[in-house]
mmCIF file of C-alpha atoms in Angstrom:
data_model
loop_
_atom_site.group_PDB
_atom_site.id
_atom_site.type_symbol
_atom_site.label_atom_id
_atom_site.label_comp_id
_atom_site.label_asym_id
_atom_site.label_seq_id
_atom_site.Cartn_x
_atom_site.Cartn_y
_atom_site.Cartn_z
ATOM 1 C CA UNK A 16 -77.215 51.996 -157.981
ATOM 2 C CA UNK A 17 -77.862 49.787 -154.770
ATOM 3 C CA UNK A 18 -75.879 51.082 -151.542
ATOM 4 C CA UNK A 19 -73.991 48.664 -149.720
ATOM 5 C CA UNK A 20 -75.317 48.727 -145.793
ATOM 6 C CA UNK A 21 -72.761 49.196 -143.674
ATOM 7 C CA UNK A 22 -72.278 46.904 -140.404
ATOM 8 C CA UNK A 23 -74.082 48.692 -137.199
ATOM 9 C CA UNK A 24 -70.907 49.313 -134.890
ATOM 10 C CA UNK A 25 -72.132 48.474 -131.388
ATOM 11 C CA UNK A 26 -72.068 51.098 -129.004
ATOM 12 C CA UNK A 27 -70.514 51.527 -125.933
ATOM 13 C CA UNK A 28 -73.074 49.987 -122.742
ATOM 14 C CA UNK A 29 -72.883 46.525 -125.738
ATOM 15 C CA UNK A 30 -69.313 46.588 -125.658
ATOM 16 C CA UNK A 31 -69.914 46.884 -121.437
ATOM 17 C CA UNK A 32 -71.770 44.090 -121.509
ATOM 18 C CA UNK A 33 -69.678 42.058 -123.423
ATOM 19 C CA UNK A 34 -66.687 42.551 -121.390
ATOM 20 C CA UNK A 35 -68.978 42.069 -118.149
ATOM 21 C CA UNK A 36 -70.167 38.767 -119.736
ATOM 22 C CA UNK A 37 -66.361 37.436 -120.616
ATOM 23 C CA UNK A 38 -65.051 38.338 -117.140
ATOM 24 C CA UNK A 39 -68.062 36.559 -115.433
ATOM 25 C CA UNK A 40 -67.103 33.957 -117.134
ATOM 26 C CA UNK A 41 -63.521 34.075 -116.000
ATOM 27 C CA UNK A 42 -64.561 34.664 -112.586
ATOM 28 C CA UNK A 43 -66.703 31.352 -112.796
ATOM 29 C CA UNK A 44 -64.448 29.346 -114.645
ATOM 30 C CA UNK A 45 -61.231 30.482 -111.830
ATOM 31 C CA UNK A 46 -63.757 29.474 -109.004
ATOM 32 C CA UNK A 47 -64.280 26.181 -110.325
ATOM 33 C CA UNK A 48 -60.735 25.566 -110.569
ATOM 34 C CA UNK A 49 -60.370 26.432 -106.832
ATOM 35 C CA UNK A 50 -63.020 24.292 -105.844
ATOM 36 C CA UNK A 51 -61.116 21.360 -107.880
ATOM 37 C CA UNK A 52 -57.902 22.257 -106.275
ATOM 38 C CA UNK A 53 -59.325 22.980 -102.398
ATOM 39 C CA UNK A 54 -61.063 19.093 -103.102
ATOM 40 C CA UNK A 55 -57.973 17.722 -104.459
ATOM 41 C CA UNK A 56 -55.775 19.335 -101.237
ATOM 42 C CA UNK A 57 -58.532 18.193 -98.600
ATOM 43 C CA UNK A 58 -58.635 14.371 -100.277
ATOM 44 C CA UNK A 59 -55.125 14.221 -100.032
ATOM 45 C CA UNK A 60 -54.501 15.250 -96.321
ATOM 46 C CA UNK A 61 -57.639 13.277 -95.590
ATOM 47 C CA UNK A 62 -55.767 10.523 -97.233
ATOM 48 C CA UNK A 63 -52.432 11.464 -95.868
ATOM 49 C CA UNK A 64 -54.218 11.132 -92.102
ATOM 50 C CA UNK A 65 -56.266 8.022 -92.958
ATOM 51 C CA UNK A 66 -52.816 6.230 -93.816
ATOM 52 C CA UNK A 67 -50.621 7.711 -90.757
ATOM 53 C CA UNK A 68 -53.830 6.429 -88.333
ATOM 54 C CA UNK A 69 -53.584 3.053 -90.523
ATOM 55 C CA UNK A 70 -49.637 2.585 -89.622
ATOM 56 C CA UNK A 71 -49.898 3.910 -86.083
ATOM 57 C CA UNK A 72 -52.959 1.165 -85.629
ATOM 58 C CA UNK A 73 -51.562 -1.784 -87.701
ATOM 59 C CA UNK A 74 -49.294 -2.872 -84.944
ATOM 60 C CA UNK A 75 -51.870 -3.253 -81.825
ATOM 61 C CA UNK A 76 -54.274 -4.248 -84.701
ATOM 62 C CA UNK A 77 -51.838 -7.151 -85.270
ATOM 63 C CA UNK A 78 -51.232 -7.814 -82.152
ATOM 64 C CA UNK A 79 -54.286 -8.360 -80.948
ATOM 65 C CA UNK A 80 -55.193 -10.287 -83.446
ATOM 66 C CA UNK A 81 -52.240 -12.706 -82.658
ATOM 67 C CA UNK A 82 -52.991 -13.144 -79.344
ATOM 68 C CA UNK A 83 -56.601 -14.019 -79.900
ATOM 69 C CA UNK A 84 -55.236 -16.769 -82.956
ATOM 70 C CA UNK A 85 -52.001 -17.679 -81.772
ATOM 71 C CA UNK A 86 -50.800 -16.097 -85.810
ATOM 72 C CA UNK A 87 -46.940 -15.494 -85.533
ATOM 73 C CA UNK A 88 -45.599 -17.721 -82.572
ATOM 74 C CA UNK A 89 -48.120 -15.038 -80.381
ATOM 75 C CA UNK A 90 -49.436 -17.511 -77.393
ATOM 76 C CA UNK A 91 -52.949 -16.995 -77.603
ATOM 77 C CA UNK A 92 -54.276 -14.989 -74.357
ATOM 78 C CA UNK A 93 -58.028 -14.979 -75.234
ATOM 79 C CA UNK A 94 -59.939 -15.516 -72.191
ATOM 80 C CA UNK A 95 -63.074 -16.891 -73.793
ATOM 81 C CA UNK A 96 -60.667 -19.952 -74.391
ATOM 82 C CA UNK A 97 -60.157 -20.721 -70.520
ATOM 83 C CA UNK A 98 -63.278 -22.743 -70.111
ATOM 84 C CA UNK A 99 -62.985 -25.272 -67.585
ATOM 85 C CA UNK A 100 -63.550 -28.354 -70.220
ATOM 86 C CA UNK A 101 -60.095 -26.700 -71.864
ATOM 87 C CA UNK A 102 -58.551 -27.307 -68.001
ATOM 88 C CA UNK A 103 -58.775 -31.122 -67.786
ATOM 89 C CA UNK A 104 -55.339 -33.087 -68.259
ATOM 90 C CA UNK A 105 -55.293 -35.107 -70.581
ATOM 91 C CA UNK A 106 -54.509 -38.544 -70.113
ATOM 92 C CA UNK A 107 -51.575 -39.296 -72.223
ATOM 93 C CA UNK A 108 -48.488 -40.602 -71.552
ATOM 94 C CA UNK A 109 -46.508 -38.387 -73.507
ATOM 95 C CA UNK A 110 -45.677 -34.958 -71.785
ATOM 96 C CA UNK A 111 -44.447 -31.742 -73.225
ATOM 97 C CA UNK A 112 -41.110 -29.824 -72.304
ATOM 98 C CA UNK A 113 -41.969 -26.294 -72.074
ATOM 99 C CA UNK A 114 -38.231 -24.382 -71.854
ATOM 100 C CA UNK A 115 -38.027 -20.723 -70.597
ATOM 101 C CA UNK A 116 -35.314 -18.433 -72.709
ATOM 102 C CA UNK A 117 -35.222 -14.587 -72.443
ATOM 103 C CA UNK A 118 -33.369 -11.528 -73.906
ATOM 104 C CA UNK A 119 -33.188 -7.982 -72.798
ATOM 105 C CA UNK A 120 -32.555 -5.301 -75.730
ATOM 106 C CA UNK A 121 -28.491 -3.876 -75.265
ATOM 107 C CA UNK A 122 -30.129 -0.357 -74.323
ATOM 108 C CA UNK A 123 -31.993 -1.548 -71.528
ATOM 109 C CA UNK A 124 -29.325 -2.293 -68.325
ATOM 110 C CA UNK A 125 -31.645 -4.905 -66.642
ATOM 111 C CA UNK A 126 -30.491 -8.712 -65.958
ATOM 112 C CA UNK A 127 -33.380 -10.565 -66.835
ATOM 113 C CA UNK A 128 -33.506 -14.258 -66.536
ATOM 114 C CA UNK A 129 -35.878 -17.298 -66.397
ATOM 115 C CA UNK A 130 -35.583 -18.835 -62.697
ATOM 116 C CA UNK A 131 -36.183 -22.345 -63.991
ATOM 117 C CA UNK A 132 -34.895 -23.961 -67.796
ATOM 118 C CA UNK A 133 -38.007 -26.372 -68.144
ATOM 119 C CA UNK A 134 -41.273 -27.717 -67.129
ATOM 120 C CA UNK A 135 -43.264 -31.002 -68.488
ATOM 121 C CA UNK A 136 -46.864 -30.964 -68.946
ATOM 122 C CA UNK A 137 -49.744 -32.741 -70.411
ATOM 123 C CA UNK A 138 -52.005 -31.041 -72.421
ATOM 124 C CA UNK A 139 -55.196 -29.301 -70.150
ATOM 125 C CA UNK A 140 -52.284 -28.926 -67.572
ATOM 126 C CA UNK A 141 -51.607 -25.534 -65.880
ATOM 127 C CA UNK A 142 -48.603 -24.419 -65.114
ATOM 128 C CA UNK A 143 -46.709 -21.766 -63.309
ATOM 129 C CA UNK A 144 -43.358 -20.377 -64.315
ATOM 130 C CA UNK A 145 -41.184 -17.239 -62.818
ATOM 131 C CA UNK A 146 -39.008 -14.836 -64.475
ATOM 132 C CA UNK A 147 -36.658 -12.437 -62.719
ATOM 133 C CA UNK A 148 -36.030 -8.739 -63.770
ATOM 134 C CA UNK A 149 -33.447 -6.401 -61.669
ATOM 135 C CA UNK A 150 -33.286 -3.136 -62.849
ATOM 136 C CA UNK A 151 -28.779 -2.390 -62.892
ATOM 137 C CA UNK A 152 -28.760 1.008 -63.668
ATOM 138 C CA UNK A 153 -29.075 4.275 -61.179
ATOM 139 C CA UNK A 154 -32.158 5.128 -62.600
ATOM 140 C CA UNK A 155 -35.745 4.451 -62.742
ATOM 141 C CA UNK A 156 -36.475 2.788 -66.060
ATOM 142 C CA UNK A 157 -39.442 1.684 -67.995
ATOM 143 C CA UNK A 158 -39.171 -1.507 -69.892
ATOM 144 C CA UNK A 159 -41.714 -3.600 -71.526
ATOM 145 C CA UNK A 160 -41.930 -7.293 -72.829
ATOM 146 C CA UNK A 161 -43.117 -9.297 -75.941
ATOM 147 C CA UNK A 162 -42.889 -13.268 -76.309
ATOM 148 C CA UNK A 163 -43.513 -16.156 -78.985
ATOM 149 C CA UNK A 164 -43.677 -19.547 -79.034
ATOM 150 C CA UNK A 165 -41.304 -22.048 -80.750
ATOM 151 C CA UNK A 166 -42.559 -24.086 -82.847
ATOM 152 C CA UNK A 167 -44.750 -21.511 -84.163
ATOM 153 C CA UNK A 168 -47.528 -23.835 -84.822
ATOM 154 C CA UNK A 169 -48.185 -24.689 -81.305
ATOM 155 C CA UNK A 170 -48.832 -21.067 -80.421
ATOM 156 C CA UNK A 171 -52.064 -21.746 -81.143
ATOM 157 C CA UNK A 172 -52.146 -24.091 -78.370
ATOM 158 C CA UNK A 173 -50.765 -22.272 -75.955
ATOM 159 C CA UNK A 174 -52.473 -20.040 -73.966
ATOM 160 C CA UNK A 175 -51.858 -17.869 -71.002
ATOM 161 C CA UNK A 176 -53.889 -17.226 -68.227
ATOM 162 C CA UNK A 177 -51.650 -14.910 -66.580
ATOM 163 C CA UNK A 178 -48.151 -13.006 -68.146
ATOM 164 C CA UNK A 179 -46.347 -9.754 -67.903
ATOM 165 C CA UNK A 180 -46.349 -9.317 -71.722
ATOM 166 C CA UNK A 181 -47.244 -6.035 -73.473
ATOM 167 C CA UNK A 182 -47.249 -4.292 -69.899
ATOM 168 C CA UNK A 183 -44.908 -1.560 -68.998
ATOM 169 C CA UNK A 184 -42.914 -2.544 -66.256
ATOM 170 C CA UNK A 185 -41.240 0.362 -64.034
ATOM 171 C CA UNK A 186 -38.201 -0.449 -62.092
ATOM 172 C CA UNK A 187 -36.546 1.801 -59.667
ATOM 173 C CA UNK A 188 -32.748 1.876 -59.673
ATOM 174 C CA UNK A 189 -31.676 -1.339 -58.057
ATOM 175 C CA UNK A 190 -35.189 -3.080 -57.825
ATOM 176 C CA UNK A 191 -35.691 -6.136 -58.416
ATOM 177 C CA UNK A 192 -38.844 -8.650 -59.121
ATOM 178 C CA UNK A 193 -40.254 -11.708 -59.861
ATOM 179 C CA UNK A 194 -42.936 -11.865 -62.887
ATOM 180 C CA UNK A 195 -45.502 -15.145 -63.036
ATOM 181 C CA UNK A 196 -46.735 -16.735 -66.168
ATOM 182 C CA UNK A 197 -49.202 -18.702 -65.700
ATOM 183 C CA UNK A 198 -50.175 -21.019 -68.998
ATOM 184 C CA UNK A 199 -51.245 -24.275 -70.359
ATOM 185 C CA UNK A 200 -51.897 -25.907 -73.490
ATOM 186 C CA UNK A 201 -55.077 -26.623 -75.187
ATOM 187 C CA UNK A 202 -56.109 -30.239 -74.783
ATOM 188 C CA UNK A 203 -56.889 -30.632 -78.271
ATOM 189 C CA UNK A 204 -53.007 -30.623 -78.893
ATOM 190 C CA UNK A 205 -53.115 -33.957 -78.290
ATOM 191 C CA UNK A 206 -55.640 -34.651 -81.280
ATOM 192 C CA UNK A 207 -53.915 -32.529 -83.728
ATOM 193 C CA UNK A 208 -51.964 -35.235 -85.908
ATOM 194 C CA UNK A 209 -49.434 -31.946 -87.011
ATOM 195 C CA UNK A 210 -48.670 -31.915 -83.306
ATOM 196 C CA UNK A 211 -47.665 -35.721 -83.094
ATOM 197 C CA UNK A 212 -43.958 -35.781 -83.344
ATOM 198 C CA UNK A 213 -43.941 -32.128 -81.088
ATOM 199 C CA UNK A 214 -42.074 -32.719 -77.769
ATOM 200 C CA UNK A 215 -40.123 -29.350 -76.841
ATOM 201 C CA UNK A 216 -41.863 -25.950 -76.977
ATOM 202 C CA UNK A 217 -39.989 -23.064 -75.626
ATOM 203 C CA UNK A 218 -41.494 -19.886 -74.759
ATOM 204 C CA UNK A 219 -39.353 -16.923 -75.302
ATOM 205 C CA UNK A 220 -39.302 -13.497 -74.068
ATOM 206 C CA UNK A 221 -37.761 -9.838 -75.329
ATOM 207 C CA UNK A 222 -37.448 -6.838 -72.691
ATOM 208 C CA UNK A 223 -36.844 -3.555 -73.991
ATOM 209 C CA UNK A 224 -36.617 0.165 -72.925
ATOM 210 C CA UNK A 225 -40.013 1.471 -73.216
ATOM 211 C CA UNK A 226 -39.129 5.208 -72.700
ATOM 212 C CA UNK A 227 -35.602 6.962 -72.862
ATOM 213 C CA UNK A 228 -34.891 8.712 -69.896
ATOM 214 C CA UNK A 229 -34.550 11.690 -72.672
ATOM 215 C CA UNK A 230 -38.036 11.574 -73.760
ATOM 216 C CA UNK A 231 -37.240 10.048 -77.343
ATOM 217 C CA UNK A 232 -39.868 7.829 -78.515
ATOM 218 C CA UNK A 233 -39.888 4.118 -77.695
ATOM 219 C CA UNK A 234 -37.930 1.388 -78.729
ATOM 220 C CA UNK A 235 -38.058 -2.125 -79.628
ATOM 221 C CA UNK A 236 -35.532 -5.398 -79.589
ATOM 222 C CA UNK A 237 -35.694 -5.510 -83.390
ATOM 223 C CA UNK A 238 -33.359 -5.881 -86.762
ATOM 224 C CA UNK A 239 -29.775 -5.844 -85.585
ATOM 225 C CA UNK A 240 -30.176 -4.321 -82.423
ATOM 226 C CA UNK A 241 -27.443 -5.910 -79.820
ATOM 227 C CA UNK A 242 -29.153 -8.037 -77.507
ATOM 228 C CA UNK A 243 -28.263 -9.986 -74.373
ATOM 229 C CA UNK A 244 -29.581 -13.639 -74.008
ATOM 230 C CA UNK A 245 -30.201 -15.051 -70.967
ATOM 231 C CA UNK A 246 -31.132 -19.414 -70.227
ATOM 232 C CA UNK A 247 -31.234 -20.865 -66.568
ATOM 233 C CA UNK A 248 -27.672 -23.077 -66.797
#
C-alpha cells in the first residue's frame, strides 16, 4: 500500500522571510504613496502661488499694456510714439475739443478740479492743460490718479507726453498744487475715416486714497463707491 507524502511544513527562518518579504513590500508600497501625496501637495501650492502672482500681476500687466495700445479708453503714454514726424499739425480745418472732467473717490477729502473746461487742437498739436489738487483734511495723505479717454476709440490717438497718472501723490494737510498734462493727438487721426464725425474728446481723471492713514491696504474709485465730480463751470 502506497503512503500518501505529507506536505513539508516550512520552518521557522521561511516563515521569517516571508513576513520580511510582505512588510518590505508594505514599506515600499506606503512610500510610494507618500511620494504621490508630497507631489500632489507641492503641485498644488506651486499652483496655488503661480495663480496669486498671476492676480497680483494682471493689473500692472494690463495696464501697461493699455497705455502702450491705447486698449480701454487708456491714453497711450508710449514714448517711442513721440517722434517728431508725430509733432507736426496738421493742416485741417477742423479742430478737436479736448474737455477736462475729474472725480476724487468719497474717502479721499481732497478738492480736485480741472483749472480750464476745454481746449481745441489739430491733430500733431501739443497741448498743455492744469489740474488742481488741495489736500482738505488735517493730515498728510497719499492719493493717486487713473484717467481714460472718451470716446474710447480715440485713446489710441491720444498720447501724453507728460501726466500725473499712476503716481502717488503726497499732500500735506492743507497743501495744495497744480499737476500738468501735457498731450496731443496722433496726426494720423485725421486719416482714420472711424474718426471722421469725432469732434469732442474728454479726458477724465479719478483720485483716490492710496494708503489709509491706518495702514489698510489701498483703495480704488471703483463699483459703487461714492464719488465727487468735479467740471470747470
Amino acid at each position: 500500500m502506497q503512503h500518501q507524502q505529507q506536505p513539508s511544513v516550512p520552518d521557522q527562518s521561511s516563515i521569517e522571510k516571508q513576513r520580511e518579504w510582505v512588510d518590505r513590500l508594505a514599506r515600499e508600497r506606503e512610500e510610494r504613496q507618500k511620494y504621490r501625496n508630497r507631489t500632489a501637495t507641492y503641485y498644488t501650492a506651486s499652483l496655488g502661488i503661480f495663480f496669486l502672482a498671476l492676480a497680483f500681476s494682471a493689473v500692472p500687466i494690463y495696464r501697461a499694456i493699455c497705455q502702450r495700445t491705447g486698449w480701454g479708453g487708456i491714453p497711450i503714454t508710449d514714448s517711442t510714439k513721440f517722434t517728431p514726424d508725430k509733432l507736426i499739425p496738421v493742416d485741417t480745418n477742423k479742430r478737436i475739443r479736448i474737455q477736462f472732467t475729474c472725480q476724487s473717490s468719497g474717502i479721499l477729502p481732497w478738492k480736485f478740479t480741472p483749472l480750464q473746461r476745454e481746449v481745441y487742437v489739430v491733430p500733431g498739436e501739443t497741448a498743455l492743460a492744469f489740474y488742481r489738487a488741495k489736500n482738505m483734511s488735517k493730515e498728510d495723505i497719499i492719493g493717486m490718479a487713473t484717467y481714460s479717454i472718451s470716446p474710447d476709440n480715440v485713446a489710441g490717438y491720444f498720447n501724453k507726453i507728460q501726466c500725473f497718472c499712476f503716481e502717488e501723490q503726497r499732500l500735506s494737510a492743507g497743501e495744495e498744487v497744480d499737476m500738468p498734462v501735457f498731450f496731443f493727438i496722433d496726426p494720423d487721426f485725421a486719416k482714420d475715416p472711424a474718426m471722421r464725425n469725432i469732434d469732442d474728446v474728454v479726458l477724465h481723471y479719478s483720485f483716490f486714497k492710496a494708503h489709509y492713514s491706518d495702514g489698510e491696504l489701498a483703495a480704488a474709485p471703483i463699483g459703487n463707491m461714492e464719488m465727487k465730480a468735479s467740471v470747470v463751470s
